[in-house]
Short mmCIF file of C-alpha atoms and ligand atoms in Angstrom, two decimals:
data_model
loop_
_atom_site.label_atom_id
_atom_site.label_comp_id
_atom_site.label_asym_id
_atom_site.label_seq_id
_atom_site.Cartn_x
_atom_site.Cartn_y
_atom_site.Cartn_z
CA MET A 16 -10.53 -7.38 16.53
CA THR A 17 -9.77 -4.72 19.05
CA SER A 18 -12.78 -2.79 20.24
CA ASN A 19 -13.17 0.85 19.41
CA ALA A 20 -14.42 3.53 21.73
CA GLN A 21 -16.18 5.52 19.02
CA ARG A 22 -19.90 4.76 18.75
CA LEU A 23 -21.56 4.05 15.45
CA PRO A 24 -25.11 4.98 14.48
CA ALA A 25 -27.73 2.45 15.50
CA THR A 26 -29.04 0.25 12.71
CA SER A 27 -32.04 -1.95 12.16
CA ASP A 28 -30.33 -4.87 10.51
CA ASN A 29 -26.64 -5.29 10.01
CA GLN A 30 -26.27 -9.04 10.50
CA GLN A 31 -25.65 -9.68 6.83
CA TYR A 32 -22.60 -7.41 6.68
CA ASP A 33 -19.02 -8.12 7.61
CA ALA A 34 -18.90 -6.35 10.98
CA GLN A 35 -15.34 -5.16 10.64
CA GLU A 36 -15.86 -3.67 7.19
CA ARG A 37 -19.13 -2.07 8.26
CA ASP A 38 -17.48 -0.48 11.30
CA LEU A 39 -14.54 0.85 9.32
CA VAL A 40 -16.67 2.23 6.50
CA LEU A 41 -19.29 3.86 8.73
CA ARG A 42 -16.69 5.39 10.97
CA GLY A 43 -15.11 6.95 7.88
CA LEU A 44 -18.35 8.12 6.31
CA THR A 45 -19.82 9.60 9.50
CA SER A 46 -16.74 11.64 10.42
CA ASP A 47 -16.55 15.38 9.64
CA VAL A 48 -14.30 14.82 6.66
CA LYS A 49 -15.56 11.69 4.93
CA THR A 50 -12.77 9.17 4.39
CA LEU A 51 -12.35 5.55 3.36
CA LEU A 52 -9.31 3.31 3.71
CA PRO A 53 -7.29 2.53 0.55
CA SER A 54 -7.20 -1.16 1.49
CA LEU A 55 -10.89 -1.24 0.43
CA PHE A 56 -9.84 -0.71 -3.21
CA TYR A 57 -8.52 -4.23 -3.57
CA ASP A 58 -11.47 -6.52 -4.14
CA THR A 59 -11.11 -8.79 -7.19
CA ALA A 60 -12.18 -6.10 -9.65
CA GLY A 61 -10.03 -3.49 -7.88
CA ALA A 62 -6.93 -5.67 -7.90
CA ALA A 63 -7.41 -6.22 -11.66
CA LEU A 64 -7.84 -2.47 -12.22
CA PHE A 65 -4.67 -1.79 -10.23
CA GLU A 66 -2.78 -4.19 -12.47
CA GLN A 67 -4.11 -2.20 -15.45
CA ILE A 68 -2.94 1.03 -13.80
CA CYS A 69 0.56 -0.41 -13.59
CA GLU A 70 0.57 -0.76 -17.39
CA LEU A 71 -0.57 2.83 -18.10
CA PRO A 72 1.89 5.11 -19.88
CA GLU A 73 1.28 7.83 -17.24
CA TYR A 74 1.74 5.53 -14.24
CA TYR A 75 5.53 5.36 -13.89
CA PRO A 76 6.07 3.93 -10.34
CA THR A 77 5.78 0.20 -11.07
CA ARG A 78 8.00 0.07 -14.11
CA THR A 79 10.47 2.56 -12.63
CA GLU A 80 10.86 0.50 -9.46
CA LEU A 81 11.26 -2.68 -11.51
CA SER A 82 14.02 -1.05 -13.55
CA ILE A 83 15.84 0.00 -10.37
CA LEU A 84 15.53 -3.48 -8.90
CA ALA A 85 16.70 -5.07 -12.15
CA GLU A 86 19.75 -2.84 -12.24
CA HIS A 87 20.68 -2.99 -8.56
CA SER A 88 19.45 -6.31 -7.22
CA ALA A 89 22.99 -7.75 -7.15
CA ALA A 90 24.18 -4.77 -5.08
CA LEU A 91 21.15 -5.03 -2.80
CA ALA A 92 21.72 -8.75 -2.35
CA ALA A 93 25.38 -8.14 -1.55
CA ALA A 94 24.43 -5.50 1.02
CA ALA A 95 21.90 -7.87 2.59
CA GLY A 96 24.59 -10.56 2.87
CA GLU A 97 24.43 -14.31 3.34
CA SER A 98 21.77 -16.42 5.02
CA VAL A 99 19.01 -13.89 4.75
CA ALA A 100 15.43 -14.49 5.87
CA LEU A 101 13.48 -12.22 3.54
CA ILE A 102 10.13 -10.98 4.84
CA GLU A 103 7.93 -9.39 2.18
CA TYR A 104 5.11 -7.13 3.35
CA GLY A 105 2.21 -7.33 0.91
CA SER A 106 3.67 -9.95 -1.43
CA GLY A 107 0.82 -9.60 -3.97
CA ALA A 108 1.68 -11.33 -7.23
CA GLY A 109 5.25 -11.77 -5.91
CA ILE A 110 7.11 -10.75 -9.07
CA LYS A 111 9.62 -8.22 -7.71
CA VAL A 112 10.99 -10.50 -5.01
CA ARG A 113 12.36 -12.88 -7.64
CA LEU A 114 14.89 -10.25 -8.65
CA LEU A 115 16.23 -10.37 -5.10
CA LEU A 116 15.97 -14.12 -4.56
CA ASP A 117 17.92 -14.67 -7.79
CA HIS A 118 20.89 -12.78 -6.35
CA LEU A 119 20.87 -13.53 -2.63
CA GLU A 120 23.63 -15.79 -1.33
CA ARG A 121 22.11 -18.90 0.28
CA PRO A 122 18.90 -17.26 1.50
CA VAL A 123 17.40 -19.37 4.29
CA ALA A 124 13.79 -18.32 4.25
CA TYR A 125 11.20 -16.31 2.35
CA VAL A 126 8.24 -15.10 4.41
CA PRO A 127 5.54 -13.57 2.18
CA VAL A 128 2.88 -11.70 4.15
CA ASP A 129 -0.44 -10.88 2.49
CA VAL A 130 -4.14 -10.64 3.29
CA SER A 131 -5.22 -12.38 0.10
CA GLN A 132 -4.95 -16.05 1.07
CA ALA A 133 -5.43 -17.61 -2.37
CA GLN A 134 -2.77 -15.46 -4.01
CA LEU A 135 -0.43 -15.92 -1.02
CA LEU A 136 -0.54 -19.69 -1.20
CA ARG A 137 -0.09 -19.68 -4.97
CA VAL A 138 2.98 -17.43 -4.71
CA ALA A 139 4.39 -19.49 -1.82
CA GLU A 140 4.07 -22.72 -3.76
CA GLU A 141 5.65 -21.22 -6.88
CA ARG A 142 8.62 -19.80 -5.02
CA ALA A 143 9.21 -23.04 -3.11
CA MET A 144 9.40 -24.86 -6.44
CA GLN A 145 11.64 -22.27 -8.09
CA TYR A 146 14.11 -22.03 -5.20
CA PRO A 147 14.81 -25.51 -3.87
CA GLY A 148 16.31 -25.39 -0.39
CA LEU A 149 14.56 -22.10 0.38
CA GLN A 150 12.11 -22.37 3.27
CA VAL A 151 8.92 -20.60 2.21
CA LEU A 152 6.75 -19.64 5.18
CA PRO A 153 3.61 -17.74 4.09
CA VAL A 154 1.79 -15.60 6.65
CA CYS A 155 -1.80 -14.61 5.91
CA ALA A 156 -2.23 -11.34 7.74
CA ASP A 157 -2.87 -7.61 7.48
CA TYR A 158 0.61 -6.19 7.93
CA THR A 159 -0.72 -2.82 9.08
CA GLN A 160 -1.52 -4.65 12.34
CA PRO A 161 1.15 -6.17 14.64
CA LEU A 162 2.11 -9.62 13.31
CA SER A 163 3.54 -12.76 14.75
CA LEU A 164 5.95 -14.41 12.36
CA PRO A 165 7.08 -18.03 12.19
CA LYS A 166 10.22 -18.94 14.10
CA LEU A 167 13.28 -18.18 12.02
CA SER A 168 16.78 -19.53 12.54
CA PRO A 169 18.65 -17.18 14.91
CA ALA A 170 21.57 -17.33 12.47
CA ALA A 171 19.44 -15.81 9.70
CA ARG A 172 19.72 -12.11 9.03
CA ARG A 173 16.24 -10.71 8.74
CA VAL A 174 15.56 -8.34 5.90
CA ALA A 175 12.17 -6.77 5.25
CA PHE A 176 11.06 -6.05 1.68
CA PHE A 177 8.32 -3.45 1.18
CA PRO A 178 8.20 -2.46 -2.50
CA GLY A 179 5.66 -0.56 -4.59
CA SER A 180 5.78 2.72 -2.61
CA THR A 181 2.89 1.36 -0.60
CA ILE A 182 4.53 3.18 2.31
CA GLY A 183 3.07 6.28 0.60
CA ASN A 184 -0.43 5.22 1.66
CA PHE A 185 0.48 5.82 5.31
CA HIS A 186 0.40 9.24 6.93
CA PRO A 187 3.92 10.12 8.13
CA THR A 188 3.23 9.21 11.77
CA GLU A 189 1.68 5.87 10.75
CA ALA A 190 4.58 5.21 8.38
CA ALA A 191 7.04 5.77 11.23
CA ALA A 192 5.05 3.46 13.51
CA PHE A 193 5.01 0.80 10.78
CA LEU A 194 8.78 1.05 10.25
CA HIS A 195 9.26 0.83 13.98
CA ARG A 196 7.35 -2.46 14.06
CA VAL A 197 9.39 -3.75 11.12
CA ARG A 198 12.55 -2.72 12.95
CA HIS A 199 11.40 -4.74 15.95
CA THR A 200 10.74 -7.76 13.70
CA VAL A 201 14.11 -7.66 11.90
CA GLY A 202 16.12 -7.00 15.04
CA PRO A 203 19.35 -5.05 15.60
CA GLN A 204 21.24 -6.77 12.73
CA GLY A 205 18.32 -6.46 10.34
CA GLY A 206 17.64 -4.36 7.29
CA MET A 207 14.87 -3.16 5.04
CA ILE A 208 14.51 -2.71 1.29
CA LEU A 209 11.89 -0.01 0.81
CA GLY A 210 10.31 1.28 -2.42
CA VAL A 211 9.57 5.01 -2.21
CA ASP A 212 8.03 7.38 -4.75
CA ARG A 213 9.89 10.70 -4.92
CA ARG A 214 8.65 14.28 -5.11
CA LYS A 215 8.83 15.48 -8.69
CA ASP A 216 7.22 17.80 -11.23
CA PRO A 217 3.59 18.12 -10.06
CA GLN A 218 2.39 17.68 -13.65
CA VAL A 219 3.99 14.22 -13.82
CA LEU A 220 2.32 13.32 -10.52
CA HIS A 221 -1.01 14.74 -11.62
CA ASP A 222 -0.99 12.76 -14.88
CA ALA A 223 -0.09 9.51 -13.10
CA TYR A 224 -3.34 9.72 -11.11
CA ASN A 225 -5.49 11.27 -13.89
CA ASP A 226 -4.73 8.96 -16.81
CA ALA A 227 -6.28 9.68 -20.18
CA ALA A 228 -7.88 6.22 -20.42
CA GLY A 229 -9.74 6.74 -17.13
CA VAL A 230 -8.49 3.57 -15.47
CA THR A 231 -7.58 5.35 -12.23
CA ALA A 232 -11.07 6.90 -12.18
CA ALA A 233 -12.59 3.42 -12.63
CA PHE A 234 -10.33 2.10 -9.83
CA ASN A 235 -11.46 4.88 -7.49
CA LEU A 236 -15.17 4.53 -8.39
CA ASN A 237 -14.98 0.75 -8.00
CA LEU A 238 -14.85 1.41 -4.27
CA LEU A 239 -18.51 2.48 -4.45
CA THR A 240 -19.43 -0.61 -6.50
CA ARG A 241 -17.76 -2.67 -3.80
CA LEU A 242 -19.74 -1.00 -1.01
CA ASN A 243 -22.96 -1.43 -2.98
CA ARG A 244 -22.20 -5.15 -2.98
CA THR A 245 -20.65 -5.74 0.45
CA LEU A 246 -22.65 -3.28 2.56
CA GLY A 247 -25.88 -3.02 0.56
CA ALA A 248 -25.04 0.61 -0.21
CA THR A 249 -27.04 2.65 -2.74
CA PHE A 250 -24.29 4.72 -4.39
CA ASP A 251 -25.31 5.90 -7.87
CA LEU A 252 -22.01 5.92 -9.73
CA GLY A 253 -23.33 8.49 -12.19
CA THR A 254 -23.41 11.08 -9.39
CA PHE A 255 -19.83 10.69 -8.18
CA ARG A 256 -16.64 11.65 -9.98
CA HIS A 257 -12.96 10.84 -9.55
CA VAL A 258 -10.78 13.72 -8.31
CA ALA A 259 -7.00 13.48 -7.82
CA PHE A 260 -4.54 16.32 -7.17
CA PHE A 261 -1.12 16.99 -5.67
CA ASN A 262 -1.24 18.63 -2.25
CA ASP A 263 2.19 20.25 -2.21
CA ALA A 264 2.17 21.37 1.44
CA ALA A 265 1.46 17.81 2.59
CA SER A 266 3.59 16.33 -0.24
CA ARG A 267 0.93 13.89 -1.26
CA ILE A 268 -1.45 12.96 -4.04
CA GLU A 269 -4.99 12.94 -2.72
CA MET A 270 -7.72 10.90 -4.35
CA HIS A 271 -11.34 11.76 -3.67
CA LEU A 272 -14.79 10.77 -4.88
CA GLU A 273 -16.89 13.89 -5.32
CA SER A 274 -20.66 13.87 -5.09
CA THR A 275 -21.81 16.08 -7.98
CA ILE A 276 -25.26 16.60 -6.39
CA ALA A 277 -26.77 16.96 -2.93
CA GLN A 278 -28.01 13.52 -1.96
CA GLN A 279 -28.51 10.83 0.64
CA VAL A 280 -26.98 7.40 0.27
CA ARG A 281 -27.73 4.38 2.42
CA VAL A 282 -24.74 2.39 3.58
CA ALA A 283 -25.31 -0.69 5.74
CA ASP A 284 -28.72 0.71 6.72
CA VAL A 285 -27.36 4.12 7.72
CA ASP A 286 -28.22 7.31 5.80
CA ILE A 287 -25.20 9.32 4.73
CA THR A 288 -25.83 12.89 3.53
CA PHE A 289 -23.73 14.53 0.83
CA GLU A 290 -23.73 18.17 -0.16
CA ALA A 291 -23.11 18.96 -3.82
CA GLY A 292 -19.33 19.03 -4.28
CA GLU A 293 -18.62 17.18 -1.03
CA THR A 294 -15.99 14.47 -1.32
CA ILE A 295 -14.97 11.18 0.22
CA HIS A 296 -11.20 11.16 0.66
CA THR A 297 -10.20 7.70 -0.56
CA GLU A 298 -6.40 7.72 -0.71
CA CYS A 299 -3.22 9.55 0.13
CA SER A 300 -0.06 8.75 -1.75
CA TYR A 301 2.84 10.55 -0.07
CA LYS A 302 5.84 11.58 -2.15
CA TYR A 303 9.20 11.77 -0.41
CA ASP A 304 12.32 13.88 -0.70
CA GLU A 305 15.55 13.05 1.10
CA PRO A 306 14.89 15.00 4.32
CA ARG A 307 11.43 13.44 4.61
CA LEU A 308 12.78 9.94 4.00
CA GLU A 309 15.62 10.48 6.47
CA ALA A 310 13.15 11.62 9.10
CA LEU A 311 10.98 8.58 8.44
CA ALA A 312 13.90 6.13 8.65
CA GLU A 313 15.15 7.71 11.84
CA ALA A 314 11.75 7.73 13.50
CA GLY A 315 11.43 4.03 12.62
CA GLY A 316 14.80 3.02 14.05
CA PHE A 317 16.66 2.73 10.75
CA ARG A 318 19.21 4.76 8.86
CA ILE A 319 19.52 5.13 5.11
CA ALA A 320 22.53 3.08 4.01
CA THR A 321 22.09 3.39 0.21
CA LEU A 322 19.56 5.02 -2.10
CA TYR A 323 19.15 3.51 -5.55
CA THR A 324 17.31 5.59 -8.11
CA ASP A 325 16.50 5.76 -11.84
CA ALA A 326 17.80 8.03 -14.61
CA ARG A 327 14.97 10.55 -14.06
CA ASP A 328 15.28 10.59 -10.22
CA TRP A 329 11.63 9.63 -9.89
CA PHE A 330 11.73 6.69 -7.51
CA TRP A 331 13.94 5.18 -4.81
CA VAL A 332 14.69 1.70 -3.71
CA ALA A 333 16.20 2.42 -0.30
CA TRP A 334 18.45 0.05 1.62
CA LEU A 335 17.92 0.79 5.30
CA ARG A 336 19.92 -0.63 8.17
CA ALA A 337 18.68 -1.08 11.71
CA VAL A 338 20.20 1.44 14.09
C1 LIG B 30 -0.30 0.88 -4.56
C2 LIG B 30 -0.43 2.68 -3.02
C3 LIG B 30 1.46 2.47 -4.44
O1 LIG B 30 -0.30 5.22 -4.40
O2 LIG B 30 0.36 5.03 -6.44
C4 LIG B 30 -2.40 3.92 -7.95
C5 LIG B 30 -2.11 3.03 -5.53
N1 LIG B 30 -3.74 4.69 -6.48
N2 LIG B 30 -3.21 4.82 -8.54
C6 LIG B 30 -0.17 4.57 -5.44
C7 LIG B 30 -2.73 3.86 -6.64
C8 LIG B 30 -4.03 5.25 -7.65
C9 LIG B 30 -0.63 3.10 -5.47
N3 LIG B 30 -0.01 2.30 -4.37
#
């Protein structure tokens, strides 16, 4: 890990905690505006809750993106061309990529990148069996950090696949920096297939992150359960509540955990003070319109070649070409 200049509060005993997680969490909770990184959501329970979110009637992104991919995967595959090396950032359960692999002409390699090693190896093995002749080269890594990828045939055209509107978790400057790194990886002949959630009626957005069944609330609060386990934290879940709203000026959904009372919580042997009503900002989910997406593509060294959308204009699967 790279070192960080910012100093953390001194502690009596932190040996038992994962140092990287402790550093990240304490840096977030001791800053003026308390924040935590969305990647912390995805422990085993969190990943299962996210899968439940994807099934909710209010949560449209997953099924909308799948419908776009199902309808346009042949066109996307044709645009990508022959002999593609497909690099998937955050391959997860690896369902969506099959729609592409089924249509690509003689793909040479599939490179799934994911932090979850067990799931990564399972998906890699499955795909290798389903697509004989396809080289499957799994990379276990956090794709938000610079990556080194396996050597790919110089004849292969590199195409990045980043579905799920996960790009929405990045602030615009981080998103541009991420695309720029992808652009470097795919090279001047490369391309990118990017899933992007669009700006839309704020009520639709609000409902997608405030579902009636309370699954999104459970997903958000699970972060505190995780920290209680991994960092010996003392969060009382009865004193925090899920808050999610659309911030129109910033064009993003914000998720927060609000402390309903004034209190102190210990996290990895450090006392964190909350005022009543104070929140921890746990996630941003940026929503794009065309000018915003164009600006992002351009800043990352791509241009928008084709935008595929759904009947309601709620989501995009964008085909970007390297500039
Ligand atoms: C996985 C980042 C695309 O922002 O919609 C779902 C995560 N958070 N409900 C999103 C999420 C709350 C999701 N992404």
